[in-house]
PDB file of N, CA and C in Angstrom:
ATOM      1  N   MET A  19       2.647 -22.587  41.243  1.00 55.00           N
ATOM      2  CA  MET A  19       2.103 -21.242  41.225  1.00 55.00           C
ATOM      3  C   MET A  19       2.955 -20.372  40.296  1.00 55.00           C
ATOM      4  N   ILE A  20       2.294 -19.565  39.501  1.00 61.00           N
ATOM      5  CA  ILE A  20       2.985 -18.694  38.554  1.00 61.00           C
ATOM      6  C   ILE A  20       3.203 -17.334  39.202  1.00 61.00           C
ATOM      7  N   SER A  21       4.423 -16.850  39.107  1.00 65.00           N
ATOM      8  CA  SER A  21       4.718 -15.542  39.688  1.00 65.00           C
ATOM      9  C   SER A  21       4.475 -14.451  38.654  1.00 65.00           C
ATOM     10  N   TRP A  22       4.428 -13.199  39.120  1.00 63.00           N
ATOM     11  CA  TRP A  22       4.215 -12.061  38.229  1.00 63.00           C
ATOM     12  C   TRP A  22       5.359 -11.906  37.239  1.00 63.00           C
ATOM     13  N   SER A  23       6.557 -12.272  37.654  1.00 63.00           N
ATOM     14  CA  SER A  23       7.696 -12.113  36.750  1.00 63.00           C
ATOM     15  C   SER A  23       7.598 -13.039  35.539  1.00 63.00           C
ATOM     16  N   THR A  24       6.869 -14.142  35.690  1.00 63.00           N
ATOM     17  CA  THR A  24       6.681 -15.049  34.561  1.00 63.00           C
ATOM     18  C   THR A  24       5.880 -14.382  33.450  1.00 63.00           C
ATOM     19  N   LEU A  25       4.939 -13.518  33.819  1.00 63.00           N
ATOM     20  CA  LEU A  25       4.114 -12.841  32.818  1.00 63.00           C
ATOM     21  C   LEU A  25       4.926 -11.889  31.956  1.00 63.00           C
ATOM     22  N   PHE A  26       6.063 -11.414  32.467  1.00 66.00           N
ATOM     23  CA  PHE A  26       6.887 -10.481  31.713  1.00 66.00           C
ATOM     24  C   PHE A  26       8.056 -11.171  31.019  1.00 66.00           C
ATOM     25  N   HIS A  27       7.983 -12.459  30.890  1.00 68.00           N
ATOM     26  CA  HIS A  27       8.980 -13.189  30.120  1.00 68.00           C
ATOM     27  C   HIS A  27       8.680 -12.967  28.638  1.00 68.00           C
ATOM     28  N   PRO A  28       9.698 -12.820  27.798  1.00 69.00           N
ATOM     29  CA  PRO A  28       9.450 -12.537  26.372  1.00 69.00           C
ATOM     30  C   PRO A  28       8.544 -13.547  25.671  1.00 69.00           C
ATOM     31  N   ILE A  29       8.666 -14.811  26.008  1.00 72.00           N
ATOM     32  CA  ILE A  29       7.825 -15.821  25.359  1.00 72.00           C
ATOM     33  C   ILE A  29       6.375 -15.675  25.804  1.00 72.00           C
ATOM     34  N   ALA A  30       6.156 -15.433  27.097  1.00 73.00           N
ATOM     35  CA  ALA A  30       4.791 -15.259  27.590  1.00 73.00           C
ATOM     36  C   ALA A  30       4.140 -14.032  26.969  1.00 73.00           C
ATOM     37  N   LEU A  31       4.891 -12.957  26.836  1.00 76.00           N
ATOM     38  CA  LEU A  31       4.331 -11.755  26.230  1.00 76.00           C
ATOM     39  C   LEU A  31       4.102 -11.933  24.733  1.00 76.00           C
ATOM     40  N   ASP A  32       4.947 -12.695  24.071  1.00 77.00           N
ATOM     41  CA  ASP A  32       4.705 -12.996  22.654  1.00 77.00           C
ATOM     42  C   ASP A  32       3.407 -13.775  22.488  1.00 77.00           C
ATOM     43  N   LEU A  33       3.133 -14.689  23.411  1.00 82.00           N
ATOM     44  CA  LEU A  33       1.894 -15.455  23.333  1.00 82.00           C
ATOM     45  C   LEU A  33       0.674 -14.581  23.579  1.00 82.00           C
ATOM     46  N   LEU A  34       0.857 -13.462  24.258  1.00 84.00           N
ATOM     47  CA  LEU A  34      -0.247 -12.526  24.459  1.00 84.00           C
ATOM     48  C   LEU A  34      -0.423 -11.592  23.267  1.00 84.00           C
ATOM     49  N   ILE A  35       0.671 -11.136  22.669  1.00 88.00           N
ATOM     50  CA  ILE A  35       0.575 -10.144  21.600  1.00 88.00           C
ATOM     51  C   ILE A  35       0.143 -10.769  20.275  1.00 88.00           C
ATOM     52  N   ILE A  36       0.440 -12.034  20.047  1.00 89.00           N
ATOM     53  CA  ILE A  36       0.101 -12.652  18.755  1.00 89.00           C
ATOM     54  C   ILE A  36      -1.406 -12.610  18.484  1.00 89.00           C
ATOM     55  N   PRO A  37      -2.264 -13.100  19.387  1.00 92.00           N
ATOM     56  CA  PRO A  37      -3.700 -13.024  19.078  1.00 92.00           C
ATOM     57  C   PRO A  37      -4.219 -11.591  19.013  1.00 92.00           C
ATOM     58  N   VAL A  38      -3.670 -10.716  19.845  1.00 92.00           N
ATOM     59  CA  VAL A  38      -4.105  -9.314  19.827  1.00 92.00           C
ATOM     60  C   VAL A  38      -3.769  -8.674  18.486  1.00 92.00           C
ATOM     61  N   ALA A  39      -2.565  -8.897  17.993  1.00 93.00           N
ATOM     62  CA  ALA A  39      -2.146  -8.303  16.721  1.00 93.00           C
ATOM     63  C   ALA A  39      -2.936  -8.881  15.552  1.00 93.00           C
ATOM     64  N   VAL A  40      -3.197 -10.174  15.573  1.00 94.00           N
ATOM     65  CA  VAL A  40      -3.953 -10.799  14.485  1.00 94.00           C
ATOM     66  C   VAL A  40      -5.393 -10.282  14.466  1.00 94.00           C
ATOM     67  N   VAL A  41      -6.032 -10.223  15.624  1.00 95.00           N
ATOM     68  CA  VAL A  41      -7.410  -9.716  15.693  1.00 95.00           C
ATOM     69  C   VAL A  41      -7.458  -8.246  15.289  1.00 95.00           C
ATOM     70  N   LEU A  42      -6.493  -7.456  15.740  1.00 94.00           N
ATOM     71  CA  LEU A  42      -6.440  -6.047  15.349  1.00 94.00           C
ATOM     72  C   LEU A  42      -6.306  -5.912  13.837  1.00 94.00           C
ATOM     73  N   GLY A  43      -5.453  -6.716  13.233  1.00 94.00           N
ATOM     74  CA  GLY A  43      -5.283  -6.682  11.785  1.00 94.00           C
ATOM     75  C   GLY A  43      -6.554  -7.059  11.043  1.00 94.00           C
ATOM     76  N   ILE A  44      -7.244  -8.084  11.518  1.00 95.00           N
ATOM     77  CA  ILE A  44      -8.487  -8.511  10.867  1.00 95.00           C
ATOM     78  C   ILE A  44      -9.558  -7.440  11.003  1.00 95.00           C
ATOM     79  N   VAL A  45      -9.683  -6.868  12.180  1.00 95.00           N
ATOM     80  CA  VAL A  45     -10.693  -5.822  12.396  1.00 95.00           C
ATOM     81  C   VAL A  45     -10.408  -4.607  11.522  1.00 95.00           C
ATOM     82  N   LEU A  46      -9.160  -4.175  11.468  1.00 95.00           N
ATOM     83  CA  LEU A  46      -8.826  -3.024  10.629  1.00 95.00           C
ATOM     84  C   LEU A  46      -9.044  -3.322   9.149  1.00 95.00           C
ATOM     85  N   ALA A  47      -8.771  -4.538   8.737  1.00 94.00           N
ATOM     86  CA  ALA A  47      -9.011  -4.911   7.338  1.00 94.00           C
ATOM     87  C   ALA A  47     -10.502  -4.892   7.019  1.00 94.00           C
ATOM     88  N   LEU A  48     -11.321  -5.346   7.951  1.00 94.00           N
ATOM     89  CA  LEU A  48     -12.763  -5.345   7.720  1.00 94.00           C
ATOM     90  C   LEU A  48     -13.340  -3.935   7.748  1.00 94.00           C
ATOM     91  N   ILE A  49     -12.802  -3.078   8.608  1.00 95.00           N
ATOM     92  CA  ILE A  49     -13.293  -1.699   8.685  1.00 95.00           C
ATOM     93  C   ILE A  49     -12.914  -0.914   7.436  1.00 95.00           C
ATOM     94  N   THR A  50     -11.657  -1.024   7.028  1.00 95.00           N
ATOM     95  CA  THR A  50     -11.183  -0.244   5.881  1.00 95.00           C
ATOM     96  C   THR A  50     -11.456  -0.926   4.545  1.00 95.00           C
ATOM     97  N   LYS A  51     -11.812  -2.210   4.579  1.00 92.00           N
ATOM     98  CA  LYS A  51     -12.032  -3.024   3.374  1.00 92.00           C
ATOM     99  C   LYS A  51     -10.784  -3.112   2.503  1.00 92.00           C
ATOM    100  N   LYS A  52      -9.623  -3.026   3.143  1.00 93.00           N
ATOM    101  CA  LYS A  52      -8.340  -3.169   2.455  1.00 93.00           C
ATOM    102  C   LYS A  52      -7.506  -4.199   3.214  1.00 93.00           C
ATOM    103  N   VAL A  53      -7.172  -5.277   2.541  1.00 93.00           N
ATOM    104  CA  VAL A  53      -6.453  -6.381   3.169  1.00 93.00           C
ATOM    105  C   VAL A  53      -5.048  -5.953   3.574  1.00 93.00           C
ATOM    106  N   LEU A  54      -4.431  -5.098   2.780  1.00 94.00           N
ATOM    107  CA  LEU A  54      -3.062  -4.665   3.060  1.00 94.00           C
ATOM    108  C   LEU A  54      -2.962  -3.900   4.378  1.00 94.00           C
ATOM    109  N   ILE A  55      -3.999  -3.150   4.733  1.00 94.00           N
ATOM    110  CA  ILE A  55      -4.008  -2.413   6.005  1.00 94.00           C
ATOM    111  C   ILE A  55      -3.941  -3.392   7.176  1.00 94.00           C
ATOM    112  N   GLY A  56      -4.678  -4.474   7.115  1.00 93.00           N
ATOM    113  CA  GLY A  56      -4.646  -5.485   8.173  1.00 93.00           C
ATOM    114  C   GLY A  56      -3.296  -6.154   8.283  1.00 93.00           C
ATOM    115  N   PHE A  57      -2.711  -6.477   7.141  1.00 94.00           N
ATOM    116  CA  PHE A  57      -1.390  -7.104   7.110  1.00 94.00           C
ATOM    117  C   PHE A  57      -0.343  -6.182   7.738  1.00 94.00           C
ATOM    118  N   LEU A  58      -0.327  -4.927   7.301  1.00 94.00           N
ATOM    119  CA  LEU A  58       0.667  -3.979   7.817  1.00 94.00           C
ATOM    120  C   LEU A  58       0.449  -3.657   9.288  1.00 94.00           C
ATOM    121  N   SER A  59      -0.807  -3.566   9.717  1.00 95.00           N
ATOM    122  CA  SER A  59      -1.055  -3.281  11.131  1.00 95.00           C
ATOM    123  C   SER A  59      -0.586  -4.426  12.017  1.00 95.00           C
ATOM    124  N   THR A  60      -0.692  -5.653  11.531  1.00 94.00           N
ATOM    125  CA  THR A  60      -0.197  -6.801  12.296  1.00 94.00           C
ATOM    126  C   THR A  60       1.319  -6.735  12.436  1.00 94.00           C
ATOM    127  N   ILE A  61       2.013  -6.457  11.338  1.00 93.00           N
ATOM    128  CA  ILE A  61       3.476  -6.341  11.385  1.00 93.00           C
ATOM    129  C   ILE A  61       3.891  -5.200  12.309  1.00 93.00           C
ATOM    130  N   PHE A  62       3.250  -4.031  12.161  1.00 93.00           N
ATOM    131  CA  PHE A  62       3.604  -2.884  13.003  1.00 93.00           C
ATOM    132  C   PHE A  62       3.306  -3.157  14.470  1.00 93.00           C
ATOM    133  N   SER A  63       2.228  -3.886  14.760  1.00 92.00           N
ATOM    134  CA  SER A  63       1.919  -4.230  16.153  1.00 92.00           C
ATOM    135  C   SER A  63       3.025  -5.072  16.769  1.00 92.00           C
ATOM    136  N   PHE A  64       3.495  -6.065  16.018  1.00 88.00           N
ATOM    137  CA  PHE A  64       4.582  -6.904  16.522  1.00 88.00           C
ATOM    138  C   PHE A  64       5.855  -6.091  16.742  1.00 88.00           C
ATOM    139  N   ILE A  65       6.202  -5.262  15.781  1.00 86.00           N
ATOM    140  CA  ILE A  65       7.444  -4.491  15.883  1.00 86.00           C
ATOM    141  C   ILE A  65       7.362  -3.468  17.006  1.00 86.00           C
ATOM    142  N   LEU A  66       6.247  -2.740  17.095  1.00 88.00           N
ATOM    143  CA  LEU A  66       6.099  -1.755  18.171  1.00 88.00           C
ATOM    144  C   LEU A  66       6.086  -2.417  19.540  1.00 88.00           C
ATOM    145  N   PHE A  67       5.452  -3.575  19.642  1.00 85.00           N
ATOM    146  CA  PHE A  67       5.458  -4.295  20.910  1.00 85.00           C
ATOM    147  C   PHE A  67       6.880  -4.655  21.318  1.00 85.00           C
ATOM    148  N   ASN A  68       7.654  -5.177  20.371  1.00 80.00           N
ATOM    149  CA  ASN A  68       9.024  -5.568  20.699  1.00 80.00           C
ATOM    150  C   ASN A  68       9.894  -4.378  21.047  1.00 80.00           C
ATOM    151  N   ILE A  69       9.718  -3.266  20.353  1.00 78.00           N
ATOM    152  CA  ILE A  69      10.482  -2.061  20.697  1.00 78.00           C
ATOM    153  C   ILE A  69      10.118  -1.598  22.099  1.00 78.00           C
ATOM    154  N   TRP A  70       8.822  -1.611  22.418  1.00 77.00           N
ATOM    155  CA  TRP A  70       8.399  -1.211  23.764  1.00 77.00           C
ATOM    156  C   TRP A  70       8.952  -2.176  24.805  1.00 77.00           C
ATOM    157  N   PHE A  71       8.818  -3.483  24.550  1.00 75.00           N
ATOM    158  CA  PHE A  71       9.240  -4.469  25.540  1.00 75.00           C
ATOM    159  C   PHE A  71      10.728  -4.387  25.810  1.00 75.00           C
ATOM    160  N   TRP A  72      11.542  -4.445  24.761  1.00 71.00           N
ATOM    161  CA  TRP A  72      12.988  -4.450  24.967  1.00 71.00           C
ATOM    162  C   TRP A  72      13.493  -3.085  25.422  1.00 71.00           C
ATOM    163  N   GLY A  73      12.803  -2.013  25.049  1.00 70.00           N
ATOM    164  CA  GLY A  73      13.216  -0.686  25.501  1.00 70.00           C
ATOM    165  C   GLY A  73      12.819  -0.403  26.934  1.00 70.00           C
ATOM    166  N   TYR A  74      11.679  -0.934  27.366  1.00 69.00           N
ATOM    167  CA  TYR A  74      11.181  -0.651  28.704  1.00 69.00           C
ATOM    168  C   TYR A  74      11.790  -1.576  29.747  1.00 69.00           C
ATOM    169  N   PHE A  75      11.845  -2.844  29.463  1.00 65.00           N
ATOM    170  CA  PHE A  75      12.296  -3.806  30.460  1.00 65.00           C
ATOM    171  C   PHE A  75      13.795  -4.070  30.429  1.00 65.00           C
ATOM    172  N   TYR A  76      14.418  -3.752  29.335  1.00 66.00           N
ATOM    173  CA  TYR A  76      15.849  -3.993  29.224  1.00 66.00           C
ATOM    174  C   TYR A  76      16.535  -2.706  28.829  1.00 66.00           C
ATOM    175  N   LYS A  77      17.842  -2.725  28.851  1.00 61.00           N
ATOM    176  CA  LYS A  77      18.576  -1.502  28.558  1.00 61.00           C
ATOM    177  C   LYS A  77      18.347  -1.053  27.116  1.00 61.00           C
ATOM    178  N   SER A  78      18.504   0.213  26.918  1.00 57.00           N
ATOM    179  CA  SER A  78      18.278   0.797  25.602  1.00 57.00           C
ATOM    180  C   SER A  78      19.276   0.245  24.590  1.00 57.00           C
ATOM    181  N   GLY A  79      18.799   0.012  23.398  1.00 55.00           N
ATOM    182  CA  GLY A  79      19.676  -0.466  22.338  1.00 55.00           C
ATOM    183  C   GLY A  79      19.767  -1.970  22.229  1.00 55.00           C
ATOM    184  N   SER A  80      19.097  -2.701  23.103  1.00 54.00           N
ATOM    185  CA  SER A  80      19.201  -4.159  23.035  1.00 54.00           C
ATOM    186  C   SER A  80      18.202  -4.761  22.061  1.00 54.00           C
ATOM    187  N   TYR A  81      17.311  -3.945  21.499  1.00 52.00           N
ATOM    188  CA  TYR A  81      16.313  -4.485  20.567  1.00 52.00           C
ATOM    189  C   TYR A  81      16.980  -5.079  19.338  1.00 52.00           C
ATOM    190  N   GLY A  82      17.965  -4.396  18.804  1.00 53.00           N
ATOM    191  CA  GLY A  82      18.666  -4.905  17.626  1.00 53.00           C
ATOM    192  C   GLY A  82      19.389  -6.202  17.902  1.00 53.00           C
ATOM    193  N   VAL A  83      19.824  -6.388  19.136  1.00 58.00           N
ATOM    194  CA  VAL A  83      20.512  -7.623  19.506  1.00 58.00           C
ATOM    195  C   VAL A  83      19.501  -8.757  19.673  1.00 58.00           C
ATOM    196  N   LYS A  84      18.334  -8.460  20.219  1.00 64.00           N
ATOM    197  CA  LYS A  84      17.342  -9.488  20.525  1.00 64.00           C
ATOM    198  C   LYS A  84      16.500  -9.898  19.321  1.00 64.00           C
ATOM    199  N   LEU A  85      16.331  -9.005  18.348  1.00 68.00           N
ATOM    200  CA  LEU A  85      15.525  -9.338  17.181  1.00 68.00           C
ATOM    201  C   LEU A  85      16.299 -10.293  16.285  1.00 68.00           C
ATOM    202  N   SER A  86      15.673 -11.385  15.944  1.00 75.00           N
ATOM    203  CA  SER A  86      16.352 -12.371  15.106  1.00 75.00           C
ATOM    204  C   SER A  86      15.532 -12.632  13.844  1.00 75.00           C
ATOM    205  N   LEU A  87      16.136 -13.318  12.919  1.00 81.00           N
ATOM    206  CA  LEU A  87      15.443 -13.681  11.690  1.00 81.00           C
ATOM    207  C   LEU A  87      14.274 -14.616  11.994  1.00 81.00           C
ATOM    208  N   ASN A  88      14.438 -15.472  12.985  1.00 84.00           N
ATOM    209  CA  ASN A  88      13.349 -16.374  13.372  1.00 84.00           C
ATOM    210  C   ASN A  88      12.128 -15.594  13.836  1.00 84.00           C
ATOM    211  N   ASP A  89      12.353 -14.531  14.620  1.00 81.00           N
ATOM    212  CA  ASP A  89      11.239 -13.696  15.067  1.00 81.00           C
ATOM    213  C   ASP A  89      10.524 -13.065  13.884  1.00 81.00           C
ATOM    214  N   MET A  90      11.284 -12.540  12.945  1.00 84.00           N
ATOM    215  CA  MET A  90      10.670 -11.887  11.788  1.00 84.00           C
ATOM    216  C   MET A  90       9.907 -12.895  10.928  1.00 84.00           C
ATOM    217  N   ILE A  91      10.414 -14.102  10.802  1.00 90.00           N
ATOM    218  CA  ILE A  91       9.698 -15.137  10.046  1.00 90.00           C
ATOM    219  C   ILE A  91       8.371 -15.460  10.722  1.00 90.00           C
ATOM    220  N   ILE A  92       8.390 -15.586  12.036  1.00 88.00           N
ATOM    221  CA  ILE A  92       7.159 -15.866  12.782  1.00 88.00           C
ATOM    222  C   ILE A  92       6.181 -14.708  12.644  1.00 88.00           C
ATOM    223  N   TYR A  93       6.672 -13.468  12.734  1.00 88.00           N
ATOM    224  CA  TYR A  93       5.791 -12.306  12.607  1.00 88.00           C
ATOM    225  C   TYR A  93       5.149 -12.253  11.226  1.00 88.00           C
ATOM    226  N   PHE A  94       5.929 -12.507  10.185  1.00 92.00           N
ATOM    227  CA  PHE A  94       5.370 -12.489   8.838  1.00 92.00           C
ATOM    228  C   PHE A  94       4.428 -13.671   8.601  1.00 92.00           C
ATOM    229  N   MET A  95       4.672 -14.790   9.281  1.00 94.00           N
ATOM    230  CA  MET A  95       3.767 -15.926   9.161  1.00 94.00           C
ATOM    231  C   MET A  95       2.396 -15.574   9.740  1.00 94.00           C
ATOM    232  N   PHE A  96       2.380 -14.976  10.926  1.00 92.00           N
ATOM    233  CA  PHE A  96       1.108 -14.594  11.526  1.00 92.00           C
ATOM    234  C   PHE A  96       0.453 -13.444  10.767  1.00 92.00           C
ATOM    235  N   ALA A  97       1.245 -12.553  10.202  1.00 93.00           N
ATOM    236  CA  ALA A  97       0.678 -11.498   9.360  1.00 93.00           C
ATOM    237  C   ALA A  97       0.076 -12.105   8.096  1.00 93.00           C
ATOM    238  N   GLY A  98       0.694 -13.141   7.572  1.00 94.00           N
ATOM    239  CA  GLY A  98       0.137 -13.847   6.419  1.00 94.00           C
ATOM    240  C   GLY A  98      -1.177 -14.529   6.752  1.00 94.00           C
ATOM    241  N   ILE A  99      -1.252 -15.095   7.946  1.00 94.00           N
ATOM    242  CA  ILE A  99      -2.513 -15.690   8.402  1.00 94.00           C
ATOM    243  C   ILE A  99      -3.584 -14.614   8.488  1.00 94.00           C
ATOM    244  N   THR A 100      -3.215 -13.447   9.002  1.00 94.00           N
ATOM    245  CA  THR A 100      -4.142 -12.316   9.053  1.00 94.00           C
ATOM    246  C   THR A 100      -4.599 -11.938   7.653  1.00 94.00           C
ATOM    247  N   LEU A 101      -3.671 -11.908   6.722  1.00 94.00           N
ATOM    248  CA  LEU A 101      -3.982 -11.561   5.335  1.00 94.00           C
ATOM    249  C   LEU A 101      -4.975 -12.555   4.729  1.00 94.00           C
ATOM    250  N   ILE A 102      -4.744 -13.832   4.940  1.00 96.00           N
ATOM    251  CA  ILE A 102      -5.618 -14.866   4.378  1.00 96.00           C
ATOM    252  C   ILE A 102      -7.015 -14.802   4.995  1.00 96.00           C
ATOM    253  N   ILE A 103      -7.091 -14.670   6.310  1.00 95.00           N
ATOM    254  CA  ILE A 103      -8.393 -14.600   6.978  1.00 95.00           C
ATOM    255  C   ILE A 103      -9.144 -13.343   6.548  1.00 95.00           C
ATOM    256  N   SER A 104      -8.451 -12.217   6.482  1.00 95.00           N
ATOM    257  CA  SER A 104      -9.091 -10.965   6.069  1.00 95.00           C
ATOM    258  C   SER A 104      -9.612 -11.063   4.642  1.00 95.00           C
ATOM    259  N   LYS A 105      -8.804 -11.622   3.761  1.00 95.00           N
ATOM    260  CA  LYS A 105      -9.208 -11.776   2.354  1.00 95.00           C
ATOM    261  C   LYS A 105     -10.447 -12.663   2.260  1.00 95.00           C
ATOM    262  N   ALA A 106     -10.457 -13.759   3.007  1.00 95.00           N
ATOM    263  CA  ALA A 106     -11.605 -14.670   2.977  1.00 95.00           C
ATOM    264  C   ALA A 106     -12.860 -13.997   3.526  1.00 95.00           C
ATOM    265  N   LEU A 107     -12.730 -13.256   4.618  1.00 93.00           N
ATOM    266  CA  LEU A 107     -13.893 -12.583   5.195  1.00 93.00           C
ATOM    267  C   LEU A 107     -14.419 -11.485   4.282  1.00 93.00           C
ATOM    268  N   LEU A 108     -13.525 -10.723   3.670  1.00 93.00           N
ATOM    269  CA  LEU A 108     -13.967  -9.676   2.745  1.00 93.00           C
ATOM    270  C   LEU A 108     -14.601 -10.276   1.496  1.00 93.00           C
ATOM    271  N   TYR A 109     -14.071 -11.383   1.013  1.00 93.00           N
ATOM    272  CA  TYR A 109     -14.649 -12.058  -0.149  1.00 93.00           C
ATOM    273  C   TYR A 109     -16.050 -12.574   0.184  1.00 93.00           C
ATOM    274  N   ARG A 110     -16.180 -13.176   1.349  1.00 93.00           N
ATOM    275  CA  ARG A 110     -17.483 -13.693   1.779  1.00 93.00           C
ATOM    276  C   ARG A 110     -18.492 -12.564   1.932  1.00 93.00           C
ATOM    277  N   LYS A 111     -18.024 -11.442   2.469  1.00 90.00           N
ATOM    278  CA  LYS A 111     -18.901 -10.290   2.649  1.00 90.00           C
ATOM    279  C   LYS A 111     -19.351  -9.739   1.296  1.00 90.00           C
ATOM    280  N   SER A 112     -18.446  -9.704   0.324  1.00 90.00           N
ATOM    281  CA  SER A 112     -18.816  -9.195  -1.001  1.00 90.00           C
ATOM    282  C   SER A 112     -19.778 -10.146  -1.715  1.00 90.00           C
ATOM    283  N   ILE A 113     -19.589 -11.442  -1.531  1.00 90.00           N
ATOM    284  CA  ILE A 113     -20.501 -12.425  -2.129  1.00 90.00           C
ATOM    285  C   ILE A 113     -21.892 -12.293  -1.513  1.00 90.00           C
ATOM    286  N   LYS A 114     -21.953 -12.105  -0.193  1.00 88.00           N
ATOM    287  CA  LYS A 114     -23.237 -11.946   0.483  1.00 88.00           C
ATOM    288  C   LYS A 114     -23.961 -10.696  -0.002  1.00 88.00           C
ATOM    289  N   SER A 115     -23.208  -9.605  -0.181  1.00 85.00           N
ATOM    290  CA  SER A 115     -23.846  -8.358  -0.608  1.00 85.00           C
ATOM    291  C   SER A 115     -24.324  -8.448  -2.058  1.00 85.00           C
ATOM    292  N   LYS A 116     -23.650  -9.234  -2.902  1.00 86.00           N
ATOM    293  CA  LYS A 116     -24.091  -9.419  -4.288  1.00 86.00           C
ATOM    294  C   LYS A 116     -25.363 -10.256  -4.356  1.00 86.00           C
ATOM    295  N   ASN A 117     -25.478 -11.229  -3.470  1.00 84.00           N
ATOM    296  CA  ASN A 117     -26.649 -12.106  -3.468  1.00 84.00           C
ATOM    297  C   ASN A 117     -27.876 -11.440  -2.864  1.00 84.00           C
ATOM    298  N   SER A 118     -27.671 -10.442  -2.050  1.00 72.00           N
ATOM    299  CA  SER A 118     -28.814  -9.795  -1.381  1.00 72.00           C
ATOM    300  C   SER A 118     -29.538  -8.828  -2.259  1.00 72.00           C
TER     301      SER A 118
END
């Protein structure tokens, strides 16, 4: 049985925020028709989530200690995935509109 405290573990919360941030980035890119907006919103979502998590659940000032280069590499990797998917969807949308 999984307890409530397991849901607030940093790894469990990262697994929740990753799809949310990627979908948010893709949606914003499709709405604004600018791929960079989706990329930046994904990065900002990850950073704001981590600031909220480490600031709310742990003592103040521990965010700088907990943030590592590995985390930033993972965040930029998922933001890159958002960038690629957004670019492909916008390209497909532009091709469809040209053919219609």
